[in-house]
Rosetta silent file (secondary structure, phi, psi, omega in degrees, C-alpha in Angstrom):
SEQUENCE: XXXXXXXXXXXXXXXXXXXXXXXXXXXXXXXXXXXXXXXXXXXXXXXXXXXXXXXXXXXXXXXXXXXXXXXXXXXXXXXXXXXXXXXXXXXXXXXXXXXXXXXXXXXXXXXXXXXXXXXXXXXXXXXXXXXXXXXXXXXXXXXXXXXXXXXXXXXXXXXXXXXXXXXXXXXXXXXXXXXXXXXXXXX
SCORE:     score description
SCORE:     0.000 S_00000001
   1 L     0.000  178.258  179.864   10.813  -18.438   61.527 S_00000001
   2 L   -90.368  130.779  176.382   10.306  -18.029   57.781 S_00000001
   3 L   -95.927  117.595 -177.570    7.490  -15.779   56.694 S_00000001
   4 L   -90.626  135.589  179.251    5.876  -17.234   53.543 S_00000001
   5 L   -81.391  151.133 -179.377    4.345  -14.839   51.065 S_00000001
   6 L  -109.058   -7.055  179.728    0.810  -15.459   49.898 S_00000001
   7 L   -69.590  158.984 -174.836    0.885  -13.336   46.756 S_00000001
   8 L   -65.185  -44.860 -173.309    0.931  -15.150   43.392 S_00000001
   9 L  -104.730   10.109 -176.619    4.369  -14.066   42.149 S_00000001
  10 L  -104.921  121.184  170.985    6.255  -13.505   45.379 S_00000001
  11 L    65.080  179.443 -179.615    8.680  -16.074   46.711 S_00000001
  12 L   -76.031  164.896  177.746    8.458  -19.867   46.838 S_00000001
  13 L   -72.665  142.313  177.712    5.339  -21.822   47.688 S_00000001
  14 L   -68.978  143.283  179.207    4.899  -22.542   51.404 S_00000001
  15 L   -70.569  150.063  175.521    5.442  -26.198   52.280 S_00000001
  16 L   -77.362  129.420  179.687    2.459  -28.300   53.225 S_00000001
  17 L   -62.041  145.702 -177.491    2.634  -29.099   56.953 S_00000001
  18 H   -59.999  -35.539 -178.288    3.301  -32.767   57.735 S_00000001
  19 H   -68.529  -21.292  176.409    0.147  -33.059   59.871 S_00000001
  20 H   -86.008  -24.092 -177.601   -1.960  -32.115   56.788 S_00000001
  21 H   -78.259  -17.710 -173.890   -0.155  -34.595   54.522 S_00000001
  22 L   -66.663  -23.565 -179.133   -0.957  -37.669   56.575 S_00000001
  23 L  -104.292    9.465 -179.291   -4.517  -37.896   55.209 S_00000001
  24 L  -103.117  143.892  178.867   -3.653  -37.102   51.576 S_00000001
  25 L   -57.131  133.709 -178.448   -3.039  -39.765   48.920 S_00000001
  26 H   -63.495  -34.042  179.510    0.693  -40.383   48.460 S_00000001
  27 H   -65.955  -42.818  178.985    0.309  -40.418   44.680 S_00000001
  28 H   -64.080  -38.246  177.485   -1.336  -36.983   44.732 S_00000001
  29 H   -63.011  -42.092  179.744    1.461  -35.633   46.931 S_00000001
  30 H   -65.672  -41.352  178.051    4.069  -36.945   44.507 S_00000001
  31 H   -62.304  -39.164  179.879    2.231  -35.435   41.533 S_00000001
  32 H   -66.192  -39.986  178.579    2.078  -32.084   43.319 S_00000001
  33 H   -66.890  -39.649  177.482    5.830  -32.181   44.033 S_00000001
  34 H   -63.357  -41.112  178.483    6.577  -33.090   40.408 S_00000001
  35 H   -63.320  -40.852  178.661    4.416  -30.210   39.199 S_00000001
  36 H   -63.993  -42.132  176.914    6.228  -27.814   41.519 S_00000001
  37 H   -63.118  -38.714  177.352    9.573  -29.072   40.217 S_00000001
  38 H   -63.239  -41.610  177.259    8.359  -28.606   36.633 S_00000001
  39 H   -64.347  -37.691  178.388    7.357  -25.025   37.360 S_00000001
  40 H   -64.744  -35.263  179.835   10.770  -24.396   38.910 S_00000001
  41 H   -68.908  -18.259 -179.797   12.475  -25.690   35.748 S_00000001
  42 L   -89.022    0.429  179.137   10.644  -23.059   33.675 S_00000001
  43 L   -78.657  147.027  177.994   12.189  -20.168   35.621 S_00000001
  44 E   -87.650  137.293  178.044   14.868  -18.056   33.961 S_00000001
  45 E  -131.738  162.879  175.891   18.329  -17.935   35.554 S_00000001
  46 E   -75.343  148.938  177.565   21.616  -16.281   34.622 S_00000001
  47 L   -60.944  131.060 -179.477   24.156  -18.365   32.708 S_00000001
  48 L   -66.889  -17.269  179.114   26.540  -20.023   35.211 S_00000001
  49 L   -95.395    9.370  174.874   29.489  -19.209   32.887 S_00000001
  50 L    59.230   44.617  174.690   28.647  -15.467   33.004 S_00000001
  51 L   -87.805   -8.014  177.802   28.003  -14.918   29.308 S_00000001
  52 L    94.392   -0.732 -178.237   25.112  -12.612   30.227 S_00000001
  53 L   -86.426  147.802  172.233   22.330  -14.770   28.800 S_00000001
  54 E   -97.315  125.562 -174.643   19.101  -15.587   30.621 S_00000001
  55 E  -129.725  144.734  173.716   18.354  -19.301   30.260 S_00000001
  56 E   -65.266  146.561 -178.767   15.545  -21.534   31.534 S_00000001
  57 H   -55.288  -39.164 -177.280   16.701  -23.797   34.346 S_00000001
  58 H   -69.427  -17.725 -177.061   15.873  -26.874   32.288 S_00000001
  59 H  -106.281    8.536 -175.703   18.111  -25.665   29.421 S_00000001
  60 H   -62.408  -45.517 -177.962   21.209  -24.664   31.401 S_00000001
  61 H   -62.283  -44.779  178.292   23.193  -27.808   30.552 S_00000001
  62 H   -61.748  -45.060 -178.918   22.414  -27.516   26.822 S_00000001
  63 H   -60.567  -48.098 -177.266   23.278  -23.814   26.857 S_00000001
  64 H   -69.141  -26.145 -178.789   26.600  -24.280   28.624 S_00000001
  65 H   -83.915  -43.574 -169.286   27.564  -27.210   26.378 S_00000001
  66 H  -114.375  -28.041 -169.332   26.540  -25.995   22.920 S_00000001
  67 H  -106.419  -41.126 -170.648   25.492  -22.335   22.909 S_00000001
  68 L   -58.836  136.293  179.789   27.413  -20.335   25.507 S_00000001
  69 L   -69.740  -26.423 -177.001   30.284  -18.210   24.204 S_00000001
  70 L   -94.109   21.685 -171.043   32.339  -18.926   27.340 S_00000001
  71 L  -109.370   25.534 -179.457   32.048  -22.713   27.072 S_00000001
  72 H   -53.818  -42.402 -177.002   35.136  -23.741   25.079 S_00000001
  73 H   -75.051  -13.889 -177.801   36.370  -25.995   27.842 S_00000001
  74 H   -97.119  -11.123 -176.864   32.930  -27.605   28.197 S_00000001
  75 L   -71.402  144.894  175.061   32.346  -28.546   24.544 S_00000001
  76 L   -64.830  159.914 -175.401   32.650  -32.210   23.561 S_00000001
  77 H   -59.588  -37.323 -176.811   35.722  -33.150   21.521 S_00000001
  78 H   -71.586  -15.393  177.241   33.727  -33.589   18.314 S_00000001
  79 H   -96.047   -9.585 -175.778   32.489  -29.984   18.587 S_00000001
  80 H   -78.826  -18.221  175.804   35.888  -28.438   19.254 S_00000001
  81 L   -67.939  143.669  177.206   37.019  -28.743   15.629 S_00000001
  82 L   -74.975  163.052  179.653   36.472  -25.621   13.598 S_00000001
  83 H   -62.343  -35.446  179.703   34.087  -25.680   10.657 S_00000001
  84 H   -62.950  -43.327  179.209   37.052  -25.342    8.277 S_00000001
  85 H   -64.760  -39.905  179.506   38.691  -28.488    9.683 S_00000001
  86 H   -65.380  -41.050  178.264   35.435  -30.424    9.432 S_00000001
  87 H   -64.463  -38.566  179.140   34.945  -29.336    5.805 S_00000001
  88 H   -63.894  -44.772  178.257   38.528  -30.354    4.995 S_00000001
  89 H   -60.967  -43.186 -179.849   38.018  -33.802    6.513 S_00000001
  90 H   -63.942  -42.801  179.432   34.755  -34.211    4.604 S_00000001
  91 H   -63.785  -39.386  178.907   36.393  -33.131    1.324 S_00000001
  92 H   -65.660  -36.664  179.393   39.260  -35.587    1.851 S_00000001
  93 H   -69.476  -32.024 -175.496   36.788  -38.409    2.466 S_00000001
  94 H   -99.057    2.043 -173.934   34.817  -37.606   -0.679 S_00000001
  95 L   -66.065  -27.491 -178.524   37.753  -36.745   -2.934 S_00000001
  96 L   -76.387  -17.311  175.378   37.940  -40.183   -4.487 S_00000001
  97 L    68.649   18.475 -176.301   34.328  -39.865   -5.759 S_00000001
  98 L  -107.039   14.417 -179.334   33.600  -43.536   -5.221 S_00000001
  99 L   -87.091  143.113  175.688   30.980  -43.277   -2.508 S_00000001
 100 E   -78.685  132.362  176.897   27.430  -44.414   -3.127 S_00000001
 101 E  -132.040  155.219  175.551   24.872  -41.650   -2.693 S_00000001
 102 E   -75.770  148.534  178.151   21.128  -41.520   -3.149 S_00000001
 103 L   -60.095  129.018 -178.492   19.833  -39.739   -6.230 S_00000001
 104 L   -69.936  -15.827  179.048   19.158  -36.094   -5.277 S_00000001
 105 L   -87.461   -9.806  172.864   15.997  -36.030   -7.407 S_00000001
 106 L    96.243   20.000  179.109   14.403  -38.788   -5.353 S_00000001
 107 L   -77.231  -14.114  175.700   14.221  -41.799   -7.658 S_00000001
 108 L    92.793   -4.042 -179.717   15.658  -43.955   -4.857 S_00000001
 109 L   -82.991  147.486  175.233   18.656  -45.340   -6.751 S_00000001
 110 E   -98.955  128.340 -174.914   22.133  -45.385   -5.232 S_00000001
 111 E  -128.970  147.340  173.413   24.777  -44.056   -7.592 S_00000001
 112 E   -63.322  134.134 -169.940   28.532  -43.616   -7.354 S_00000001
 113 H   -58.108  -31.794 -179.194   28.999  -39.930   -6.550 S_00000001
 114 H   -78.603  -10.699  178.225   31.133  -39.126   -9.598 S_00000001
 115 H  -103.928    9.743 -174.828   28.443  -40.562  -11.934 S_00000001
 116 H   -64.784  -39.150 -179.504   25.525  -38.640  -10.423 S_00000001
 117 H   -63.152  -45.172  178.736   25.454  -36.009  -13.215 S_00000001
 118 H   -61.726  -41.501  178.680   25.308  -38.712  -15.910 S_00000001
 119 H   -59.551  -46.271 -177.478   22.513  -40.479  -14.032 S_00000001
 120 H   -65.296  -41.946 -176.232   20.416  -37.302  -13.834 S_00000001
 121 H   -74.072  -37.932 -170.648   20.914  -36.390  -17.507 S_00000001
 122 H  -108.034  -31.442 -168.197   20.497  -39.866  -19.041 S_00000001
 123 H  -117.952  -37.938 -169.405   18.734  -42.294  -16.692 S_00000001
 124 L   -61.021  132.926 -178.898   16.820  -40.734  -13.795 S_00000001
 125 L   -68.812  -17.869  178.832   13.057  -40.830  -14.192 S_00000001
 126 L  -100.749    1.570  176.944   12.794  -37.402  -12.544 S_00000001
 127 L   -70.870  143.673 -177.337   15.486  -35.781  -14.725 S_00000001
 128 E   -77.610  139.165  178.298   14.205  -33.020  -17.008 S_00000001
 129 E  -130.901  143.731 -179.912   13.909  -33.697  -20.741 S_00000001
 130 E   -78.246  137.826  178.019   12.957  -31.207  -23.454 S_00000001
 131 L   -63.706  136.388 -175.539    9.604  -31.761  -25.165 S_00000001
 132 L   -88.079   -5.568  177.415   10.172  -33.003  -28.744 S_00000001
 133 L   -70.574  139.831 -179.716    7.118  -31.271  -30.228 S_00000001
 134 L   -63.327  134.199  177.352    8.012  -28.351  -32.504 S_00000001
 135 L    88.699   -8.764  178.371    7.530  -24.999  -30.801 S_00000001
 136 L  -106.931  118.778 -178.712    7.411  -26.401  -27.253 S_00000001
 137 L  -110.089   20.106 -178.145   10.549  -25.740  -25.257 S_00000001
 138 L   -70.995  144.829  173.337    9.293  -27.007  -21.903 S_00000001
 139 E  -100.690  119.763 -174.207   11.516  -29.176  -19.753 S_00000001
 140 E  -121.863  143.947  175.201    9.414  -32.034  -18.339 S_00000001
 141 E   -57.160  142.606 -175.200   10.464  -34.900  -16.012 S_00000001
 142 H   -54.794  -34.564 -177.445   11.363  -38.018  -17.981 S_00000001
 143 H   -75.492   -9.337  179.738    8.569  -40.065  -16.382 S_00000001
 144 H  -119.018    1.699 -174.121    5.895  -37.580  -17.660 S_00000001
 145 H   -66.615  -38.189 -177.589    7.278  -36.567  -21.057 S_00000001
 146 H   -63.501  -46.916  179.511    5.330  -39.160  -23.061 S_00000001
 147 H   -68.540  -33.257  177.093    1.935  -38.122  -21.701 S_00000001
 148 H   -62.743  -48.476 -177.223    2.876  -34.443  -22.077 S_00000001
 149 H   -64.994  -36.054 -177.476    3.784  -34.871  -25.741 S_00000001
 150 H   -80.889  -40.545 -167.441    0.659  -36.899  -26.559 S_00000001
 151 H  -118.934  -29.673 -167.503   -2.008  -35.169  -24.510 S_00000001
 152 H  -117.239   -0.800 -177.923   -0.977  -31.957  -22.772 S_00000001
 153 L   -68.011  134.225 -176.935    1.469  -30.110  -25.041 S_00000001
 154 L  -104.655   15.413 -179.282    0.253  -26.586  -25.801 S_00000001
 155 L   -72.314  156.073  179.847    2.533  -25.855  -28.771 S_00000001
 156 H   -61.602  -40.810 -179.744    0.986  -24.628  -32.017 S_00000001
 157 H   -61.524  -43.464 -179.111    2.321  -27.649  -33.912 S_00000001
 158 H   -64.077  -43.883  178.288    0.750  -30.039  -31.393 S_00000001
 159 H   -63.062  -42.314  179.131   -2.620  -28.262  -31.540 S_00000001
 160 H   -63.965  -43.490  179.440   -2.522  -28.265  -35.352 S_00000001
 161 H   -61.036  -44.257 -179.991   -1.603  -31.954  -35.433 S_00000001
 162 H   -65.215  -40.325  178.782   -4.468  -32.857  -33.086 S_00000001
 163 H   -63.336  -40.863  179.855   -6.907  -30.770  -35.133 S_00000001
 164 H   -65.910  -43.158  179.472   -5.805  -32.514  -38.346 S_00000001
 165 H   -64.781  -41.618  179.087   -6.141  -35.989  -36.812 S_00000001
 166 H   -62.327  -44.742  178.746   -9.573  -35.109  -35.390 S_00000001
 167 H   -61.574  -43.928  179.464  -10.750  -33.816  -38.785 S_00000001
 168 H   -63.648  -38.738  179.608   -9.477  -36.951  -40.535 S_00000001
 169 H   -69.062  -34.830  177.690  -11.240  -39.166  -38.012 S_00000001
 170 H   -65.840  -40.412  179.798  -14.498  -37.256  -38.474 S_00000001
 171 H   -65.349  -35.145 -177.601  -14.279  -37.718  -42.236 S_00000001
 172 H   -88.702   -1.131  178.575  -13.649  -41.439  -41.857 S_00000001
 173 L    74.001   34.141  179.059  -16.440  -41.894  -39.300 S_00000001
 174 L   -62.128  124.729 -169.920  -14.156  -42.842  -36.425 S_00000001
 175 L   -72.192  -28.983 -175.288  -16.595  -43.869  -33.635 S_00000001
 176 L  -125.728   90.148 -176.986  -14.721  -42.649  -30.502 S_00000001
 177 H   -69.644  -19.309 -177.354  -13.039  -39.260  -30.951 S_00000001
 178 H   -71.315  -15.348 -179.128  -12.059  -39.022  -27.261 S_00000001
 179 H   -68.609  -23.429 -179.712   -9.392  -41.706  -27.662 S_00000001
 180 L   -69.807  -43.679 -169.624   -7.123  -39.262  -29.447 S_00000001
 181 L  -138.908  124.673 -177.835   -6.901  -36.727  -26.686 S_00000001
 182 H   -66.588  -18.736  178.414   -7.667  -37.123  -22.987 S_00000001
 183 H   -61.091  -31.208 -178.797   -8.750  -33.462  -22.805 S_00000001
 184 H   -67.167  -20.769  178.571  -11.965  -34.484  -24.548 S_00000001
 185 H   -64.506  -32.078 -172.393  -12.832  -36.684  -21.562 S_00000001
 186 H   -98.815    3.816 -179.025  -13.290  -33.649  -19.326 S_00000001
 187 L   -94.513    0.000    0.000  -15.303  -31.452  -21.745 S_00000001
């Protein structure tokens, strides 16, 4: 007969005798068999194509199809093309420049691929625009440039302009000085 080992890491688990299984719930028996099968799938085995790699049993098919160096005959047809051929096909498809693509800056608009540069420079709300205040050379997204120029610009000209407006409003008795600059709200 077969001598079953009782140590934790030696050999397979001994089978449960049939006379002990008759009083055990069938669902529990099935769960135990599934668990044993799951543990078996986590064992490492040698690659069946002899590439020298150790692979988990559950990953053998993936390894032999996509990863293994000796698997040329097993790769699907769409994977057998070289990267150069795939790039050439892609370039030929995009050579006319008439395909619609999403804006790379994330505004959500679809633009013809050859007009994407114009869209980013002139139209896109996330395209960078130079601050128009003297002395400030920051590039700010188009959707935030107005608030930057009015409230957050740190250029000397902007600070001087705000100081002059504040002084003029104080002289004229302007009742709410915080309306000029949102920074005053947080002070």
